[in-house]
Short mmCIF file of C-alpha atoms in Angstrom, two decimals:
data_model
loop_
_atom_site.label_atom_id
_atom_site.label_comp_id
_atom_site.label_asym_id
_atom_site.label_seq_id
_atom_site.Cartn_x
_atom_site.Cartn_y
_atom_site.Cartn_z
CA MET A 133 0.00 0.00 0.00
CA ALA A 134 1.27 3.46 -0.84
CA ALA A 135 1.85 5.69 2.14
CA SER A 136 1.91 9.38 2.77
CA ALA A 137 4.53 11.75 1.43
CA GLY A 138 7.42 12.57 3.73
CA GLY A 139 7.26 9.42 5.80
CA PRO A 140 5.77 5.95 5.88
CA GLY A 141 2.65 7.24 7.67
CA THR A 142 -0.56 5.27 7.60
CA ALA A 143 -1.23 3.39 4.38
CA HIS A 144 -3.96 5.30 2.61
CA MET A 145 -4.22 3.52 -0.74
CA ILE A 146 -5.66 0.10 -1.55
CA GLU A 147 -3.74 -1.44 -4.44
CA ALA A 148 -4.75 -4.11 -6.91
CA ASP A 149 -3.24 -5.67 -10.05
CA VAL A 150 -5.74 -5.73 -12.92
CA LEU A 151 -5.60 -8.10 -15.87
CA LEU A 152 -7.75 -10.14 -18.21
CA PRO A 153 -7.98 -13.86 -17.39
CA SER A 154 -5.69 -16.08 -19.42
CA ASP A 155 -8.51 -18.42 -20.45
CA GLY A 156 -9.23 -15.84 -23.17
CA SER A 157 -13.01 -16.15 -23.06
CA GLU A 158 -14.70 -13.61 -25.28
CA HIS A 159 -16.75 -12.06 -22.50
CA SER A 160 -14.03 -12.17 -19.88
CA GLN A 161 -14.05 -9.21 -17.54
CA PRO A 162 -11.16 -7.60 -15.67
CA ILE A 163 -9.97 -9.58 -12.67
CA MET A 164 -7.65 -8.95 -9.75
CA ALA A 165 -4.65 -11.28 -9.79
CA HIS A 166 -0.98 -10.86 -8.98
CA PRO A 167 1.26 -12.18 -11.78
CA PRO A 168 2.39 -14.86 -12.44
CA GLU A 169 -1.20 -15.83 -11.50
CA THR A 170 -3.47 -15.03 -14.45
CA ASN A 171 -6.82 -16.32 -13.24
CA SER A 172 -8.92 -15.37 -10.25
CA ASP A 173 -12.48 -15.45 -8.95
CA ASN A 174 -12.08 -11.87 -7.76
CA THR A 175 -13.43 -9.52 -10.43
CA LEU A 176 -12.64 -5.81 -10.62
CA GLN A 177 -16.35 -5.04 -10.39
CA GLU A 178 -16.68 -6.93 -7.08
CA TRP A 179 -13.49 -5.36 -5.77
CA LEU A 180 -14.71 -1.84 -6.57
CA THR A 181 -17.98 -2.54 -4.77
CA GLU A 182 -16.03 -3.48 -1.63
CA VAL A 183 -13.55 -0.61 -1.92
CA MET A 184 -16.38 1.93 -2.10
CA LYS A 185 -17.13 1.08 1.53
CA SER A 186 -13.68 2.21 2.68
CA ASN A 187 -12.27 5.70 3.05
CA LYS A 188 -9.01 4.87 1.28
CA GLY A 189 -7.85 5.86 -2.16
CA ILE A 190 -7.41 3.22 -4.85
CA LYS A 191 -4.42 2.37 -7.01
CA LEU A 192 -5.00 0.12 -10.01
CA ASP A 193 -1.91 -1.48 -11.54
CA PHE A 194 -2.51 -2.44 -15.16
CA LYS A 195 -0.61 -5.38 -16.63
CA SER A 196 -1.81 -5.11 -20.24
CA LEU A 197 -3.28 -2.53 -22.58
CA ALA A 198 -6.30 -4.73 -23.39
CA VAL A 199 -7.63 -4.54 -19.83
CA VAL A 200 -7.52 -0.74 -19.56
CA GLU A 201 -10.67 0.27 -21.43
CA PRO A 202 -13.02 -2.33 -19.87
CA SER A 203 -11.63 -1.38 -16.45
CA MET A 204 -12.18 2.32 -17.08
CA MET A 205 -15.78 1.58 -18.04
CA LEU A 206 -16.30 -0.18 -14.69
CA LEU A 207 -14.59 2.64 -12.86
CA GLU A 208 -16.78 5.19 -14.63
CA ASN A 209 -19.86 3.43 -13.24
CA VAL A 210 -18.74 4.21 -9.70
CA LYS A 211 -17.16 7.58 -10.52
CA ARG A 212 -19.71 9.66 -8.62
CA HIS A 213 -19.04 7.60 -5.48
CA LEU A 214 -15.29 8.19 -5.65
CA LYS A 215 -14.53 10.76 -2.97
CA ARG A 216 -10.88 9.77 -2.72
CA PRO A 217 -7.78 9.68 -4.93
CA VAL A 218 -7.54 7.31 -7.89
CA TRP A 219 -4.05 6.37 -9.03
CA ILE A 220 -3.58 4.50 -12.30
CA ASN A 221 -0.30 2.60 -12.61
CA ALA A 222 1.56 0.98 -15.49
CA ASP A 223 5.16 0.26 -16.46
CA ILE A 224 5.54 2.16 -19.72
CA LEU A 225 9.33 2.07 -20.25
CA PRO A 226 12.11 -0.51 -19.85
CA GLY A 227 14.27 0.21 -16.79
CA PRO A 228 17.30 -1.23 -14.99
CA ASN A 229 17.49 -5.01 -15.53
CA GLY A 230 13.89 -4.89 -16.71
CA ASN A 231 12.68 -7.75 -18.87
CA SER A 232 8.91 -7.60 -18.35
CA LYS A 233 6.69 -6.37 -21.15
CA VAL A 234 5.96 -2.63 -21.10
CA ILE A 235 2.56 -1.09 -21.81
CA ASP A 236 2.46 1.20 -24.85
CA ALA A 237 2.33 4.66 -23.28
CA LYS A 238 0.26 6.69 -25.75
CA PRO A 239 -2.83 4.45 -26.07
CA PHE A 240 -2.69 3.75 -22.32
CA LEU A 241 -2.61 7.44 -21.39
CA ASP A 242 -5.18 8.44 -24.02
CA THR A 243 -7.65 5.78 -22.87
CA VAL A 244 -7.36 6.65 -19.19
CA ILE A 245 -7.62 10.41 -19.81
CA SER A 246 -10.70 9.97 -22.01
CA PHE A 247 -12.51 8.52 -18.97
CA PHE A 248 -10.71 10.24 -16.08
CA PRO A 249 -8.99 13.50 -17.00
CA ASP A 250 -8.33 14.29 -13.32
CA VAL A 251 -6.64 11.02 -12.39
CA THR A 252 -3.16 10.70 -10.85
CA PHE A 253 -0.81 8.64 -13.00
CA SER A 254 1.77 6.29 -11.54
CA LEU A 255 4.16 5.66 -14.45
CA GLY A 256 7.12 3.39 -14.02
CA TRP A 257 9.89 1.39 -15.61
CA THR A 258 10.20 -2.38 -15.70
CA THR A 259 13.04 -3.36 -13.35
CA GLY A 260 14.95 -6.32 -11.99
CA TRP A 261 17.35 -6.77 -9.10
CA HIS A 262 20.10 -9.37 -8.84
CA PRO A 263 21.84 -10.17 -5.54
CA GLU A 264 24.99 -11.54 -7.21
CA LYS A 265 25.92 -8.53 -9.33
CA VAL A 266 26.24 -4.75 -9.34
CA ASN A 267 22.80 -3.34 -10.11
CA GLU A 268 22.79 -0.27 -12.32
CA GLY A 269 20.35 2.50 -11.45
CA TYR A 270 17.97 4.55 -13.58
CA SER A 271 20.01 5.99 -16.44
CA TRP A 272 19.82 9.47 -17.96
CA THR A 273 18.22 7.96 -21.07
CA MET A 274 15.51 6.34 -18.94
CA VAL A 275 14.56 9.49 -17.03
CA LYS A 276 14.70 11.70 -20.13
CA GLU A 277 12.42 9.33 -22.03
CA MET A 278 9.97 9.44 -19.12
CA GLU A 279 10.06 13.23 -18.96
CA TYR A 280 9.47 13.41 -22.73
CA ILE A 281 6.24 11.43 -22.27
CA CYS A 282 5.06 13.15 -19.09
CA ASN A 283 5.73 16.78 -19.93
CA GLU A 284 2.75 16.63 -22.31
CA LEU A 285 0.40 15.67 -19.47
CA SER A 286 -1.49 18.00 -17.15
CA GLN A 287 -2.16 15.32 -14.50
CA PRO A 288 -0.05 14.69 -11.39
CA VAL A 289 2.47 11.90 -12.04
CA THR A 290 4.24 9.77 -9.46
CA PHE A 291 7.15 7.63 -10.59
CA PRO A 292 7.41 4.27 -8.81
CA VAL A 293 11.12 3.60 -8.27
CA ARG A 294 12.74 0.56 -6.73
CA ALA A 295 14.35 1.38 -3.37
CA ALA A 296 17.45 -0.74 -4.04
CA LEU A 297 18.16 1.25 -7.24
CA VAL A 298 17.50 4.83 -6.07
CA ARG A 299 20.76 5.68 -4.32
CA GLN A 300 22.79 5.09 -7.48
CA SER A 301 20.25 7.18 -9.48
CA CYS A 302 19.96 10.28 -7.28
CA SER A 303 21.20 12.79 -9.88
CA GLN A 304 18.85 11.47 -12.53
CA LEU A 305 15.77 11.31 -10.27
CA LEU A 306 16.42 14.74 -8.73
CA TRP A 307 16.64 16.14 -12.26
CA LEU A 308 13.34 14.48 -13.16
CA LEU A 309 11.49 15.83 -10.11
CA LYS A 310 12.74 19.36 -10.79
CA LYS A 311 11.08 19.31 -14.21
CA SER A 312 7.58 19.79 -12.79
CA ASN A 313 5.82 20.36 -9.48
CA ARG A 314 3.31 17.74 -10.72
CA TYR A 315 5.95 15.02 -10.24
CA SER A 316 6.70 12.82 -7.25
CA LEU A 317 8.42 9.50 -6.48
CA THR A 318 6.88 6.41 -4.91
CA ILE A 319 9.63 4.31 -3.34
CA TRP A 320 8.72 0.63 -3.55
CA THR A 321 10.57 -2.51 -2.50
CA GLY A 322 10.96 -5.94 -4.04
CA LYS A 323 10.43 -8.85 -1.68
CA ASN A 324 13.96 -10.22 -2.06
CA ASP A 325 15.82 -6.95 -2.67
CA ASN A 326 18.85 -6.16 -0.58
CA TYR A 327 18.65 -2.58 0.68
CA SER A 328 19.02 -0.94 4.06
CA VAL A 329 17.18 1.55 6.24
CA GLU A 330 20.23 3.78 5.62
CA ASP A 331 19.30 3.76 1.92
CA LEU A 332 15.79 4.94 2.82
CA LEU A 333 17.17 7.65 5.11
CA TYR A 334 19.51 8.76 2.30
CA ILE A 335 16.49 9.20 0.03
CA ARG A 336 14.66 11.13 2.73
CA ASP A 337 17.66 13.45 3.21
CA HIS A 338 18.25 14.15 -0.48
CA PHE A 339 14.75 14.59 -1.87
CA ASP A 340 11.98 17.05 -1.06
CA LYS A 341 9.82 15.21 1.47
CA LYS A 342 6.65 16.55 -0.14
CA GLN A 343 7.61 14.77 -3.38
CA VAL A 344 8.20 11.28 -1.98
CA PHE A 345 5.73 8.52 -1.13
CA TYR A 346 6.71 5.15 0.37
CA ASP A 347 5.42 1.67 -0.36
CA ILE A 348 7.77 -0.40 1.77
CA LEU A 349 7.58 -4.00 2.95
CA GLU A 350 8.31 -5.13 6.49
CA PRO A 351 10.58 -5.27 8.43
CA GLN A 352 12.20 -2.18 6.83
CA ASN A 353 8.98 -0.16 7.02
CA HIS A 354 8.89 -0.59 10.82
CA GLU A 355 12.61 0.19 11.14
CA PHE A 356 12.30 3.25 8.91
CA LYS A 357 9.45 4.63 10.98
CA GLN A 358 11.49 4.18 14.14
CA ALA A 359 14.53 5.83 12.55
CA ILE A 360 12.63 8.99 11.60
CA GLY A 361 10.74 9.18 14.88
CA ILE A 362 7.27 8.08 13.81
CA LYS A 363 5.55 6.31 16.69
CA VAL A 364 5.25 2.60 15.95
CA ASN A 365 2.47 0.53 17.45
CA LEU A 366 3.94 -2.77 18.57
#
């Protein structure tokens, strides 16, 4: 779950991965499933019905272009009930060690904007992390390509960046954030990534706290909160 800018805070977004089921049925509707799973009994429509009862924002992570339009149609049906932020996420560019398929940026952005012009975009790079080798960070080419796409937008954009790759990419990411006050980072963590609380503190010290969100797994989330003096409920 994404957390507040400036510190881990209380998680205020409910996240879900959205895809079309792999059985390929003609009338298949968007489902919630975390890859590599590609089938699920949990449909987006049912999930939205449940989420409407909460006071949290929602973040939908799209895994293919084909699922975007049918999902937007479902979201439009509940639009008037949405009193909280909606973030729409996709990996639109290849990033460090990334080998997953990217989503074609233009049709993705155009489709979402046609339904929700006031959405917040979460636009990322595909990434990988390898414990046995030196992991390169986000290159100048990667951040400049992202800025080229995003400077045409009027919506707020947060860039999800992998915590273990940020420290070696500080110059590039600081440059990117300075390009617009619409931009922010969301620091996320891979389950098996090797990074330290010191890395998180380094990020906190070098970036504007108002432009950084955190989406951190335990136990580092707990340790980070303690390190920056946020009261932790044990």
